[in-house]
Amino acid sequence: MKKNIAIIMGGYSSEVAISIKSGNVVHKHLNKEKYNSYRIHILKEGWFYVDENETKFPVNKHDFSVEIENSKITFDCVFNAIHGAPGENGVILAYFDLLGIKHTSAPFYQMALTFNKRDTLSILKKYNIPAAKSVYLNKGNTIDTSDIVEKVGLPCFVKPNNAGSSFGISKVHEEEKLLEAIEVAYKEDSEILIESFLEGTEVSVGVIEYNNEITVLPITEIVSENDFFDYEAKYEGKSQEITPARISSEEEDKVRTIAKKVYSVLNMSGFSRSEYILVNGEPHFLEMNTVPGLTEESILPQQANEAGISLAELFDNAIQTQLN
């Protein structure tokens, strides 16, 4: 019997359009002989099932069901394609746990933890995972720019603490521009992180559960046309993403080892894609994305393809891991 799969997409953050694109790719590639696939838009204005004619049917939030032509549809598994809140921060996953509905992401606590950059870094520090120097601010804190520069140096990065994308991130070269960058970050989040600049090669590496094993995918080298891997570079083609990365076998081994360790230490499951900077050959952790882009052009699907895993196999594996 075919399983009913709800693909949730959209969300409440600046990443709505990207998430819907990812969700539509999942819908397109899911095995139609094994699954009945339903696109569910989770938006601030409401939750809707959107059919092939773009007709909307409201979702009953009491049991996460949809009524179509007097027939009630319930779901065997939820495929999470929401970048940002409430999918990547774990909020909606706690709701599915309460309802007893399986989903393709890590448990809600792990999702909330990895969405919070400061908390992730504080745990990884205990396991001697190298990272940039950082300063943490809450909205309303007194800002002493000279103290910040003394701690992290220049240039530095100012970024929202709880965010899954590159919205609100600035690279600051002069102390006078720091306050402006802080205001930009505060538009995305009430908590921000200011980090030292790391000079080196940037790489991105997907770690997933595949056939019930923690699998490190081929590594991607990021070469941005812009000053750093910002929104434009990430989503509008202003970067080169080279898979496999042009790094030495020794560097590759170090990245693979540390990426697998980070995934295990954080007790992750499901999808992840983490960024590292190689400083003098040593990988420094930047952040982890737990709902990475899933379009044909996105980094993690590129890596899966390099490993000989098709999108259909990638998505099927995520669902079967939960159903079994």
Tab-separated table of C-alpha atoms in Angstrom:
chain	number	residue	atom	x	y	z
A	1	MET	CA	0.000	0.000	0.000
A	2	LYS	CA	1.316	3.488	-0.861
A	3	LYS	CA	2.370	5.696	2.033
A	4	ASN	CA	1.041	9.243	2.333
A	5	ILE	CA	3.924	11.724	2.577
A	6	ALA	CA	3.422	15.375	3.527
A	7	ILE	CA	6.208	17.584	2.180
A	8	ILE	CA	6.214	20.684	4.375
A	9	MET	CA	7.655	23.833	2.814
A	10	GLY	CA	7.535	27.622	3.158
A	11	GLY	CA	7.963	28.657	6.772
A	12	TYR	CA	7.959	31.927	8.694
A	13	SER	CA	11.413	33.303	7.828
A	14	SER	CA	13.007	35.183	4.918
A	15	GLU	CA	13.623	31.823	3.204
A	16	VAL	CA	10.028	31.042	2.168
A	17	ALA	CA	10.615	31.092	-1.609
A	18	ILE	CA	13.768	28.946	-1.400
A	19	SER	CA	12.002	26.429	0.845
A	20	ILE	CA	9.057	26.115	-1.563
A	21	LYS	CA	11.526	25.506	-4.393
A	22	SER	CA	13.217	22.747	-2.348
A	23	GLY	CA	9.854	21.215	-1.440
A	24	ASN	CA	8.726	21.165	-5.066
A	25	VAL	CA	11.924	19.318	-6.056
A	26	VAL	CA	11.251	16.688	-3.371
A	27	HIS	CA	7.667	16.339	-4.684
A	28	LYS	CA	8.934	15.944	-8.251
A	29	HIS	CA	11.503	13.238	-7.413
A	30	LEU	CA	9.626	11.136	-4.842
A	31	ASN	CA	8.870	7.628	-6.139
A	32	LYS	CA	5.221	7.844	-7.275
A	33	GLU	CA	4.837	4.062	-7.124
A	34	LYS	CA	5.712	3.993	-3.418
A	35	TYR	CA	4.305	7.290	-2.169
A	36	ASN	CA	1.331	9.607	-2.444
A	37	SER	CA	3.074	12.967	-2.189
A	38	TYR	CA	1.285	16.049	-0.791
A	39	ARG	CA	2.761	19.562	-0.894
A	40	ILE	CA	1.908	21.316	2.375
A	41	HIS	CA	2.595	25.053	2.560
A	42	ILE	CA	3.292	26.176	6.143
A	43	LEU	CA	2.915	29.956	6.028
A	44	LYS	CA	2.192	32.766	8.476
A	45	GLU	CA	-1.174	33.278	6.793
A	46	GLY	CA	-2.154	29.616	7.137
A	47	TRP	CA	-1.332	25.950	6.479
A	48	PHE	CA	-2.557	24.520	3.170
A	49	TYR	CA	-2.320	21.448	0.989
A	50	VAL	CA	-1.625	22.700	-2.563
A	51	ASP	CA	-2.665	20.291	-5.331
A	52	GLU	CA	-1.354	20.002	-8.903
A	53	ASN	CA	-3.784	22.746	-10.042
A	54	GLU	CA	-2.487	25.060	-7.267
A	55	THR	CA	-5.857	24.727	-5.468
A	56	LYS	CA	-5.503	25.169	-1.708
A	57	PHE	CA	-7.098	22.986	0.966
A	58	PRO	CA	-6.743	23.996	4.640
A	59	VAL	CA	-4.823	21.737	7.011
A	60	ASN	CA	-6.585	20.693	10.225
A	61	LYS	CA	-3.991	21.552	12.886
A	62	HIS	CA	-5.672	19.325	15.505
A	63	ASP	CA	-4.380	16.164	13.819
A	64	PHE	CA	-2.449	17.470	10.774
A	65	SER	CA	-4.975	16.133	8.287
A	66	VAL	CA	-6.520	17.438	5.063
A	67	GLU	CA	-10.054	16.934	3.777
A	68	ILE	CA	-10.390	16.554	0.002
A	69	GLU	CA	-13.823	15.877	-1.525
A	70	ASN	CA	-15.204	14.553	1.796
A	71	SER	CA	-12.225	12.227	2.202
A	72	LYS	CA	-9.857	12.718	5.152
A	73	ILE	CA	-6.146	12.375	4.362
A	74	THR	CA	-3.659	11.614	7.166
A	75	PHE	CA	0.087	11.162	6.766
A	76	ASP	CA	2.533	8.315	7.453
A	77	CYS	CA	5.582	10.587	7.387
A	78	VAL	CA	6.452	14.273	7.012
A	79	PHE	CA	9.340	15.328	4.756
A	80	ASN	CA	10.730	18.531	6.256
A	81	ALA	CA	11.826	21.037	3.571
A	82	ILE	CA	11.344	24.204	5.672
A	83	HIS	CA	14.537	26.301	5.843
A	84	GLY	CA	14.530	28.500	8.937
A	85	ALA	CA	11.554	28.704	11.353
A	86	PRO	CA	9.504	26.680	12.196
A	87	GLY	CA	11.103	23.668	10.434
A	88	GLU	CA	14.850	24.043	10.899
A	89	ASN	CA	14.578	25.288	14.501
A	90	GLY	CA	12.590	22.203	15.536
A	91	VAL	CA	9.375	23.976	16.601
A	92	ILE	CA	7.048	22.201	14.170
A	93	LEU	CA	8.823	18.884	14.767
A	94	ALA	CA	7.870	18.995	18.465
A	95	TYR	CA	4.248	19.311	17.264
A	96	PHE	CA	4.633	16.215	15.052
A	97	ASP	CA	6.149	14.333	17.985
A	98	LEU	CA	3.091	15.189	20.088
A	99	LEU	CA	0.849	13.863	17.305
A	100	GLY	CA	2.965	10.731	16.854
A	101	ILE	CA	3.790	11.541	13.218
A	102	LYS	CA	7.228	10.518	11.920
A	103	HIS	CA	9.425	13.058	10.120
A	104	THR	CA	12.708	13.101	8.161
A	105	SER	CA	14.636	15.501	10.419
A	106	ALA	CA	16.621	15.035	13.611
A	107	PRO	CA	14.686	15.209	16.917
A	108	PHE	CA	13.353	18.682	17.707
A	109	TYR	CA	15.956	19.361	20.429
A	110	GLN	CA	18.867	18.646	18.058
A	111	MET	CA	17.260	20.909	15.439
A	112	ALA	CA	16.800	23.743	17.963
A	113	LEU	CA	20.364	23.315	19.227
A	114	THR	CA	22.048	23.389	15.800
A	115	PHE	CA	19.892	26.347	14.713
A	116	ASN	CA	21.428	28.333	17.575
A	117	LYS	CA	24.992	29.064	16.452
A	118	ARG	CA	26.238	30.129	19.905
A	119	ASP	CA	24.937	27.004	21.654
A	120	THR	CA	26.309	24.719	18.927
A	121	LEU	CA	29.752	26.330	19.209
A	122	SER	CA	29.725	26.109	23.011
A	123	ILE	CA	29.143	22.334	22.874
A	124	LEU	CA	31.685	21.724	20.112
A	125	LYS	CA	34.287	23.715	22.061
A	126	LYS	CA	34.152	21.013	24.771
A	127	TYR	CA	35.152	18.469	22.112
A	128	ASN	CA	38.091	20.580	20.878
A	129	ILE	CA	36.496	21.397	17.510
A	130	PRO	CA	38.342	24.510	16.208
A	131	ALA	CA	36.221	27.584	15.439
A	132	ALA	CA	36.524	31.366	15.079
A	133	LYS	CA	36.757	33.700	18.096
A	134	SER	CA	33.317	35.142	18.804
A	135	VAL	CA	31.286	37.717	20.737
A	136	TYR	CA	27.566	37.237	21.459
A	137	LEU	CA	25.014	40.059	21.800
A	138	ASN	CA	21.339	40.286	22.755
A	139	LYS	CA	19.212	43.139	21.409
A	140	GLY	CA	19.372	45.963	23.936
A	141	ASN	CA	22.899	45.138	25.154
A	142	THR	CA	25.340	48.035	25.431
A	143	ILE	CA	27.657	47.897	22.420
A	144	ASP	CA	31.328	48.703	22.859
A	145	THR	CA	32.778	48.507	19.341
A	146	SER	CA	36.403	48.888	20.456
A	147	ASP	CA	35.974	45.988	22.912
A	148	ILE	CA	34.449	43.810	20.178
A	149	VAL	CA	37.276	44.602	17.745
A	150	GLU	CA	39.842	43.862	20.467
A	151	LYS	CA	38.288	40.403	20.972
A	152	VAL	CA	37.647	39.308	17.359
A	153	GLY	CA	39.809	41.626	15.239
A	154	LEU	CA	39.084	43.035	11.779
A	155	PRO	CA	37.714	42.084	9.378
A	156	CYS	CA	34.974	40.251	11.245
A	157	PHE	CA	31.556	38.759	10.483
A	158	VAL	CA	28.303	39.922	12.056
A	159	LYS	CA	25.484	37.387	11.736
A	160	PRO	CA	22.094	36.512	13.231
A	161	ASN	CA	22.514	33.787	15.864
A	162	ASN	CA	19.337	31.882	14.982
A	163	ALA	CA	19.076	31.714	11.196
A	164	GLY	CA	19.483	29.058	8.564
A	165	SER	CA	20.458	31.250	5.653
A	166	SER	CA	22.817	34.076	4.732
A	167	PHE	CA	20.242	36.813	5.394
A	168	GLY	CA	21.507	39.523	7.727
A	169	ILE	CA	25.212	38.621	7.512
A	170	SER	CA	27.826	41.342	6.985
A	171	LYS	CA	31.583	41.306	6.666
A	172	VAL	CA	32.976	44.349	8.477
A	173	HIS	CA	36.380	45.799	7.592
A	174	GLU	CA	36.283	48.999	9.693
A	175	GLU	CA	35.167	49.592	13.281
A	176	GLU	CA	32.987	52.529	12.114
A	177	LYS	CA	30.824	50.104	10.079
A	178	LEU	CA	30.217	47.699	12.981
A	179	LEU	CA	27.068	49.344	14.405
A	180	GLU	CA	25.443	49.426	10.965
A	181	ALA	CA	26.150	45.703	10.482
A	182	ILE	CA	24.760	44.924	13.948
A	183	GLU	CA	21.492	46.704	13.029
A	184	VAL	CA	21.258	44.662	9.813
A	185	ALA	CA	21.652	41.418	11.796
A	186	TYR	CA	19.077	42.536	14.384
A	187	LYS	CA	16.469	42.778	11.602
A	188	GLU	CA	16.695	38.972	11.318
A	189	ASP	CA	17.163	38.017	14.973
A	190	SER	CA	17.270	39.497	18.482
A	191	GLU	CA	20.484	37.546	19.173
A	192	ILE	CA	23.627	38.036	17.102
A	193	LEU	CA	27.094	36.570	16.812
A	194	ILE	CA	30.239	38.500	15.834
A	195	GLU	CA	33.083	36.252	14.676
A	196	SER	CA	36.706	36.709	13.688
A	197	PHE	CA	37.583	36.352	10.005
A	198	LEU	CA	39.296	33.071	9.140
A	199	GLU	CA	41.646	33.147	6.165
A	200	GLY	CA	41.576	29.944	4.143
A	201	THR	CA	39.671	27.647	1.806
A	202	GLU	CA	35.945	27.321	2.538
A	203	VAL	CA	34.395	23.879	2.172
A	204	SER	CA	30.913	22.503	2.660
A	205	VAL	CA	30.258	18.890	3.577
A	206	GLY	CA	27.039	16.924	3.781
A	207	VAL	CA	26.689	14.255	6.447
A	208	ILE	CA	23.570	12.100	6.335
A	209	GLU	CA	22.207	8.799	7.535
A	210	TYR	CA	22.261	6.572	4.463
A	211	ASN	CA	21.319	2.901	4.628
A	212	ASN	CA	21.414	3.242	8.436
A	213	GLU	CA	25.031	4.441	8.494
A	214	ILE	CA	26.500	7.910	9.092
A	215	THR	CA	27.741	8.825	5.621
A	216	VAL	CA	30.054	11.727	4.775
A	217	LEU	CA	29.350	12.897	1.217
A	218	PRO	CA	32.011	14.245	-1.185
A	219	ILE	CA	33.289	17.669	-0.076
A	220	THR	CA	32.461	20.889	-1.963
A	221	GLU	CA	34.838	23.845	-2.266
A	222	ILE	CA	33.156	27.257	-2.166
A	223	VAL	CA	34.688	30.028	-4.267
A	224	SER	CA	32.582	33.187	-3.900
A	225	GLU	CA	32.679	36.035	-6.436
A	226	ASN	CA	31.564	38.309	-3.577
A	227	ASP	CA	33.505	39.217	-0.438
A	228	PHE	CA	32.136	36.057	1.256
A	229	PHE	CA	29.558	33.287	0.723
A	230	ASP	CA	26.548	35.595	1.162
A	231	TYR	CA	22.930	35.235	-0.005
A	232	GLU	CA	23.755	36.325	-3.560
A	233	ALA	CA	26.667	33.890	-3.762
A	234	LYS	CA	24.614	31.061	-2.262
A	235	TYR	CA	21.357	31.433	-4.180
A	236	GLU	CA	21.967	33.685	-7.188
A	237	GLY	CA	24.946	32.016	-8.826
A	238	LYS	CA	27.629	34.410	-7.554
A	239	SER	CA	29.881	31.549	-6.509
A	240	GLN	CA	31.621	28.471	-7.831
A	241	GLU	CA	30.792	25.255	-6.012
A	242	ILE	CA	33.437	22.690	-6.922
A	243	THR	CA	32.730	19.039	-6.048
A	244	PRO	CA	34.972	17.290	-5.189
A	245	ALA	CA	36.930	20.092	-3.486
A	246	ARG	CA	40.455	20.890	-4.706
A	247	ILE	CA	42.110	20.042	-1.406
A	248	SER	CA	44.858	17.590	-0.476
A	249	SER	CA	44.007	14.042	0.572
A	250	GLU	CA	45.288	14.889	4.070
A	251	GLU	CA	42.930	17.907	4.290
A	252	GLU	CA	40.073	15.795	2.931
A	253	ASP	CA	40.653	13.146	5.610
A	254	LYS	CA	40.669	15.844	8.312
A	255	VAL	CA	37.409	17.401	7.062
A	256	ARG	CA	35.678	14.010	6.772
A	257	THR	CA	36.817	12.975	10.266
A	258	ILE	CA	35.763	16.233	11.929
A	259	ALA	CA	32.426	16.394	10.028
A	260	LYS	CA	31.513	12.883	11.172
A	261	LYS	CA	32.599	13.698	14.741
A	262	VAL	CA	30.462	16.888	14.797
A	263	TYR	CA	27.414	14.958	13.503
A	264	SER	CA	27.888	12.304	16.212
A	265	VAL	CA	28.700	14.731	19.059
A	266	LEU	CA	25.551	16.736	18.336
A	267	ASN	CA	23.556	13.467	18.227
A	268	MET	CA	22.271	14.299	14.760
A	269	SER	CA	20.150	12.241	12.383
A	270	GLY	CA	18.678	12.994	8.966
A	271	PHE	CA	20.205	15.637	6.696
A	272	SER	CA	23.019	18.023	7.572
A	273	ARG	CA	25.414	20.261	5.674
A	274	SER	CA	28.204	22.018	7.548
A	275	GLU	CA	30.656	24.724	6.541
A	276	TYR	CA	34.345	24.752	7.463
A	277	ILE	CA	37.312	27.038	6.754
A	278	LEU	CA	40.655	25.296	6.284
A	279	VAL	CA	43.187	27.452	8.162
A	280	ASN	CA	46.723	26.164	7.524
A	281	GLY	CA	45.178	22.815	6.664
A	282	GLU	CA	43.057	22.574	9.849
A	283	PRO	CA	39.219	22.599	9.470
A	284	HIS	CA	37.489	25.286	11.561
A	285	PHE	CA	33.736	24.780	12.072
A	286	LEU	CA	31.421	27.639	11.003
A	287	GLU	CA	27.854	26.315	11.217
A	288	MET	CA	25.518	23.421	10.503
A	289	ASN	CA	22.400	23.519	8.318
A	290	THR	CA	19.903	20.752	9.107
A	291	VAL	CA	17.465	21.546	6.296
A	292	PRO	CA	19.922	22.286	3.484
A	293	GLY	CA	18.780	23.352	0.019
A	294	LEU	CA	17.376	20.373	-1.908
A	295	THR	CA	17.055	21.745	-5.439
A	296	GLU	CA	18.954	20.103	-8.302
A	297	GLU	CA	21.551	22.923	-8.095
A	298	SER	CA	21.940	22.845	-4.297
A	299	ILE	CA	25.184	21.736	-2.676
A	300	LEU	CA	24.013	18.606	-0.849
A	301	PRO	CA	22.258	17.115	-3.932
A	302	GLN	CA	25.457	17.873	-5.935
A	303	GLN	CA	27.438	15.937	-3.339
A	304	ALA	CA	24.976	13.032	-3.343
A	305	ASN	CA	25.178	12.903	-7.143
A	306	GLU	CA	28.989	12.757	-6.938
A	307	ALA	CA	28.572	9.814	-4.529
A	308	GLY	CA	26.279	8.065	-7.031
A	309	ILE	CA	23.068	8.776	-5.068
A	310	SER	CA	20.156	10.136	-7.126
A	311	LEU	CA	17.638	12.600	-5.692
A	312	ALA	CA	14.959	9.877	-5.754
A	313	GLU	CA	17.270	7.587	-3.720
A	314	LEU	CA	18.270	10.418	-1.354
A	315	PHE	CA	14.658	11.334	-0.563
A	316	ASP	CA	13.445	7.728	-0.428
A	317	ASN	CA	16.227	6.865	2.049
A	318	ALA	CA	15.213	9.756	4.350
A	319	ILE	CA	11.598	8.523	4.452
A	320	GLN	CA	12.416	4.813	4.761
A	321	THR	CA	14.856	5.496	7.619
A	322	GLN	CA	11.906	6.931	9.597
A	323	LEU	CA	9.256	4.423	8.495
A	324	ASN	CA	11.476	1.476	9.454
